[in-house]
mmCIF file with all atom_site columns, C-alpha atoms in Angstrom:
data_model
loop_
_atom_site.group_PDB
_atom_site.id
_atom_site.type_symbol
_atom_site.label_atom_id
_atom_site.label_alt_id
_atom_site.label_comp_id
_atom_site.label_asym_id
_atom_site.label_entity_id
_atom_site.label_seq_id
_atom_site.pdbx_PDB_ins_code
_atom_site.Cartn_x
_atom_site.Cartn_y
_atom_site.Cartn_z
_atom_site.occupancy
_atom_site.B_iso_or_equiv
_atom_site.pdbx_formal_charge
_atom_site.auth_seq_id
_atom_site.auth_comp_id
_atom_site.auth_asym_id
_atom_site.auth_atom_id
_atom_site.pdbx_PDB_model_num
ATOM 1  C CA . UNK A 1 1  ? -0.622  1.852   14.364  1.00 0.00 ? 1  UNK A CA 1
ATOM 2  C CA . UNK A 1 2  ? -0.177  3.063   18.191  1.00 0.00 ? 2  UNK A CA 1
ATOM 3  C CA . UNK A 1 3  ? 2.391   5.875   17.954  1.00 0.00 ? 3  UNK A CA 1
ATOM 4  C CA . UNK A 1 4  ? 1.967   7.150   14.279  1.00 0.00 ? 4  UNK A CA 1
ATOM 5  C CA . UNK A 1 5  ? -1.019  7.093   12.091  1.00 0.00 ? 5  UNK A CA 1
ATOM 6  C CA . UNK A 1 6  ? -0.752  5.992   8.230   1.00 0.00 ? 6  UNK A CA 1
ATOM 7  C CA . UNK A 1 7  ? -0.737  9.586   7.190   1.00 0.00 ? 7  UNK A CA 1
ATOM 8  C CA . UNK A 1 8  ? 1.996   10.378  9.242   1.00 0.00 ? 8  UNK A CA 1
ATOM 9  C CA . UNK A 1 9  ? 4.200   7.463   8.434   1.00 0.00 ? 9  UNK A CA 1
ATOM 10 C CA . UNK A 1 10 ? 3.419   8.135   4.988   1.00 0.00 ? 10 UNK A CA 1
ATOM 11 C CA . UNK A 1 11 ? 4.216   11.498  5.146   1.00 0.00 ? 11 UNK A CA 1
ATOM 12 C CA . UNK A 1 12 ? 8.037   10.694  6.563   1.00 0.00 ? 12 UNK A CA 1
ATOM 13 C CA . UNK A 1 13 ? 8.727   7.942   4.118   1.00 0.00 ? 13 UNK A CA 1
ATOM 14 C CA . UNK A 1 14 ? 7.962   11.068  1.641   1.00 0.00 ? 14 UNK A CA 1
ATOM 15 C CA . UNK A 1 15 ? 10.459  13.319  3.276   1.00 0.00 ? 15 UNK A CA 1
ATOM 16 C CA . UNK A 1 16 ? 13.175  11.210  3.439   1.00 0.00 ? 16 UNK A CA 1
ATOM 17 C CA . UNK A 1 17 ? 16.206  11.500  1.499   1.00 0.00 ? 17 UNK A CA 1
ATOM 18 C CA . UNK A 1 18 ? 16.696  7.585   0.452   1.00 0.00 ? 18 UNK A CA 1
ATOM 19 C CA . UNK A 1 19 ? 15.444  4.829   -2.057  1.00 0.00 ? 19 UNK A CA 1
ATOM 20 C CA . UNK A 1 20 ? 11.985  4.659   0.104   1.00 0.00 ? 20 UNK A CA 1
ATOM 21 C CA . UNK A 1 21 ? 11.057  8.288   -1.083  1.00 0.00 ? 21 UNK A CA 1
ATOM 22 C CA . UNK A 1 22 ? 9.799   7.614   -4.434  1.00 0.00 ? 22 UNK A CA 1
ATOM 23 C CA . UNK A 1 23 ? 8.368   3.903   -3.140  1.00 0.00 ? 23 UNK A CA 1
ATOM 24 C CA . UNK A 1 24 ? 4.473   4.046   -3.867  1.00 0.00 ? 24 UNK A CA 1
ATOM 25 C CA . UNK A 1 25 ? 2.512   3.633   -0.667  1.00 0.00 ? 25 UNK A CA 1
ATOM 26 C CA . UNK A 1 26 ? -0.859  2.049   -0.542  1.00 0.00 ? 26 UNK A CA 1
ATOM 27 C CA . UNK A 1 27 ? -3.065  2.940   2.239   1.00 0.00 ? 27 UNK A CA 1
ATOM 28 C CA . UNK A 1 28 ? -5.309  -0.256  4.051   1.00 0.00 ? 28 UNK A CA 1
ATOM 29 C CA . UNK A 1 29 ? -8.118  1.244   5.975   1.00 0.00 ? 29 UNK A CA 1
ATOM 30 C CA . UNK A 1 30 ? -11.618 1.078   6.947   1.00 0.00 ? 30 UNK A CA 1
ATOM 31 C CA . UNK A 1 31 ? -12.189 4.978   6.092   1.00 0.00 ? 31 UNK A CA 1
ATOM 32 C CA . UNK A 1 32 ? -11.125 4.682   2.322   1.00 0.00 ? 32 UNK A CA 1
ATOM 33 C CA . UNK A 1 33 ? -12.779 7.517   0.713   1.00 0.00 ? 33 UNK A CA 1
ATOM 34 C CA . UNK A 1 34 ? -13.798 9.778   3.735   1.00 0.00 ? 34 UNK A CA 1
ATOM 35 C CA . UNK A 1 35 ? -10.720 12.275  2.471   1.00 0.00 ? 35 UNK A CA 1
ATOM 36 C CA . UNK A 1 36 ? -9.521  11.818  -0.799  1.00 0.00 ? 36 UNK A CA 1
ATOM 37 C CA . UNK A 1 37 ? -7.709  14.783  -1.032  1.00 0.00 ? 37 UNK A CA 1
ATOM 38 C CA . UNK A 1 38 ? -4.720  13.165  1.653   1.00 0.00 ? 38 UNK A CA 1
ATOM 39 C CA . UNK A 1 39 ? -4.951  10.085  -0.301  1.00 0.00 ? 39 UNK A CA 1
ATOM 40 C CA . UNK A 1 40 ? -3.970  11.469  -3.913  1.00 0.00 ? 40 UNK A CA 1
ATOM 41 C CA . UNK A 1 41 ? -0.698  13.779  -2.424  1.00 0.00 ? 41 UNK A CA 1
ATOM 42 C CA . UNK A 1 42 ? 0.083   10.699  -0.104  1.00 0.00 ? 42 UNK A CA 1
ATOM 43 C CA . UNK A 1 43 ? -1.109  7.384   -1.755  1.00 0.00 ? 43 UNK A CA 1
ATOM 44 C CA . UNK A 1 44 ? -0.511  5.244   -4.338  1.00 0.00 ? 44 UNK A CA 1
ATOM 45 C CA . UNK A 1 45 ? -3.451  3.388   -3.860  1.00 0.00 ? 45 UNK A CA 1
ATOM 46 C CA . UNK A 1 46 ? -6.051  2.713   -1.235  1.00 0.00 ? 46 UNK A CA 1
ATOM 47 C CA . UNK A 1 47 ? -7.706  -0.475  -0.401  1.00 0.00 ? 47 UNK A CA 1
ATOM 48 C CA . UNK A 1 48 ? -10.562 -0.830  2.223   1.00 0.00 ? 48 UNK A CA 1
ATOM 49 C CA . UNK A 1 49 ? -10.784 -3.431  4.588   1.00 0.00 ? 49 UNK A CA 1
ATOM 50 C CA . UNK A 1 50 ? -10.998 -6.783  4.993   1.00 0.00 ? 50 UNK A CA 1
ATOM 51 C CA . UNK A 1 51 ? -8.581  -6.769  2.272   1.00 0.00 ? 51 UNK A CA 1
ATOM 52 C CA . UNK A 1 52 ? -9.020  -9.523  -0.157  1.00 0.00 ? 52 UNK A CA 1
ATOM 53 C CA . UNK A 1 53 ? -6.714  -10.842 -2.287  1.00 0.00 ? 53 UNK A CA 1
ATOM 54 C CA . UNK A 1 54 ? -7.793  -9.785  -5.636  1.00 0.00 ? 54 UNK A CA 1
ATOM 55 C CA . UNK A 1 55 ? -7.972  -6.327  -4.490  1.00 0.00 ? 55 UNK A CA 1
ATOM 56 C CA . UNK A 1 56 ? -4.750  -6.151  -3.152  1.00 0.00 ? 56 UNK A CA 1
ATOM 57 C CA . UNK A 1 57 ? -3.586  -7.791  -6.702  1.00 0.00 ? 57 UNK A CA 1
ATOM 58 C CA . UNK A 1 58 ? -5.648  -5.558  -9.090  1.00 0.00 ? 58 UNK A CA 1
ATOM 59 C CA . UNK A 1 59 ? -4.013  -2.352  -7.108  1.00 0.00 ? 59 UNK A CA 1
ATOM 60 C CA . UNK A 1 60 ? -0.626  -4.048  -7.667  1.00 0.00 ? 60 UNK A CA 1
ATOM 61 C CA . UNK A 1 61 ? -1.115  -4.608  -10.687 1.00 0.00 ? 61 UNK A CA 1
ATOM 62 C CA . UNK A 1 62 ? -2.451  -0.760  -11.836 1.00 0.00 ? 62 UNK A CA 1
ATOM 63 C CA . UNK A 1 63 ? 0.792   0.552   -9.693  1.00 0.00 ? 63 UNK A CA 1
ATOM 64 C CA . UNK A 1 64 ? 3.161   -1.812  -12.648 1.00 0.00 ? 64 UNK A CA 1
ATOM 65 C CA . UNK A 1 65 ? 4.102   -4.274  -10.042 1.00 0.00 ? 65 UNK A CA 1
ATOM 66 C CA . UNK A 1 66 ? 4.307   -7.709  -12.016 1.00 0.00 ? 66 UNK A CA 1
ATOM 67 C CA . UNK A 1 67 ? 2.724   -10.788 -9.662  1.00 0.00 ? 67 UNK A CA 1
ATOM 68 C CA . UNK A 1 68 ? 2.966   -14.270 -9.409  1.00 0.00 ? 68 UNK A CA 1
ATOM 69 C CA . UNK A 1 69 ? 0.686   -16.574 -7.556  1.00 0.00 ? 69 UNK A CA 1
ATOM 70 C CA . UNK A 1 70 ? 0.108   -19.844 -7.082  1.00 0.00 ? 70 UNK A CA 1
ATOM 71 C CA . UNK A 1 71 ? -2.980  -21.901 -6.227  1.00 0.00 ? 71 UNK A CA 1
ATOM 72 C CA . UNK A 1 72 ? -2.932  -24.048 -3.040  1.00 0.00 ? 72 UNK A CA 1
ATOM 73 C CA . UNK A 1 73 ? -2.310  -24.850 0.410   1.00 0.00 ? 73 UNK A CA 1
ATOM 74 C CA . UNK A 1 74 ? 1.280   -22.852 0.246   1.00 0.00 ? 74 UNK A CA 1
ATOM 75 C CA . UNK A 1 75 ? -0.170  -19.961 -2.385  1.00 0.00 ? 75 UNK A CA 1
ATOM 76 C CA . UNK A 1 76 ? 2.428   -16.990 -2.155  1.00 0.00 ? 76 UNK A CA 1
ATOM 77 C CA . UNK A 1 77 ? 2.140   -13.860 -3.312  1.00 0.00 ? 77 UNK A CA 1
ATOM 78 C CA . UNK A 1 78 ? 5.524   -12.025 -4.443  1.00 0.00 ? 78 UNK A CA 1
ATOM 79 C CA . UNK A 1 79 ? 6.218   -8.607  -5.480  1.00 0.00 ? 79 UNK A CA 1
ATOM 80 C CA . UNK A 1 80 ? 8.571   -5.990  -5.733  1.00 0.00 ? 80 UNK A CA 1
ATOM 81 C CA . UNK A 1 81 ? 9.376   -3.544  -3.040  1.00 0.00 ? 81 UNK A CA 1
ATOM 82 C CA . UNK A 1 82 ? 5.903   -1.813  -2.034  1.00 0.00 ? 82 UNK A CA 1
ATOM 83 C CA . UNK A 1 83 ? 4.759   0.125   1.301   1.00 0.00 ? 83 UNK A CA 1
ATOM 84 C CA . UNK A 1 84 ? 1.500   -0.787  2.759   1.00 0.00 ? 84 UNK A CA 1
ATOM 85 C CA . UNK A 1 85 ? 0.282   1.367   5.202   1.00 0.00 ? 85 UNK A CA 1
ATOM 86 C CA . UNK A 1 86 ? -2.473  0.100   7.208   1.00 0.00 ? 86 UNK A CA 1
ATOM 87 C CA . UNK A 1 87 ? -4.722  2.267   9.623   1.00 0.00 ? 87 UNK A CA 1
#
């Protein structure tokens, strides 16, 4: 992101006083793993890219979110509310 980093953003989503606060946050990034201890206080989840779609399902899935696919040219994924910060 150009003006904040995902740790950032994630940390003011955290502070805020409003329904967002308590939203889990799953971190997209090509570093996933390099400091795990940011990524437990901060993150939900983390996911390294590329992201592929059963990854991004499977960590969905472990967080409770219920999903619904469908094969084909229009597939869709939908899901409840969920941050996805990507770095």
């Amino acid at each position: 992101m150009p003006v904040v980093d995902g740790e950032s953003a994630a940390r003011y989503i955290k502070s805020t006083n409003n329904l967002n606060k308590s939203a889990p946050i799953v971190a997209v990034s090509a570093y996933v793993g390099q400091d795990s201890g940011v990524a437990s206080n901060l993150f939900a989840a983390c996911i390294a890219k590329p992201v592929h779609k059963a990854d991004l399902l499977a960590v969905l899935r472990q967080l409770g979110f219920r999903t619904l696919t469908s094969e084909g040219p229009k597939s869709s994924l939908q899901v409840a509310k969920v941050a996805v910060a990507v770095s």
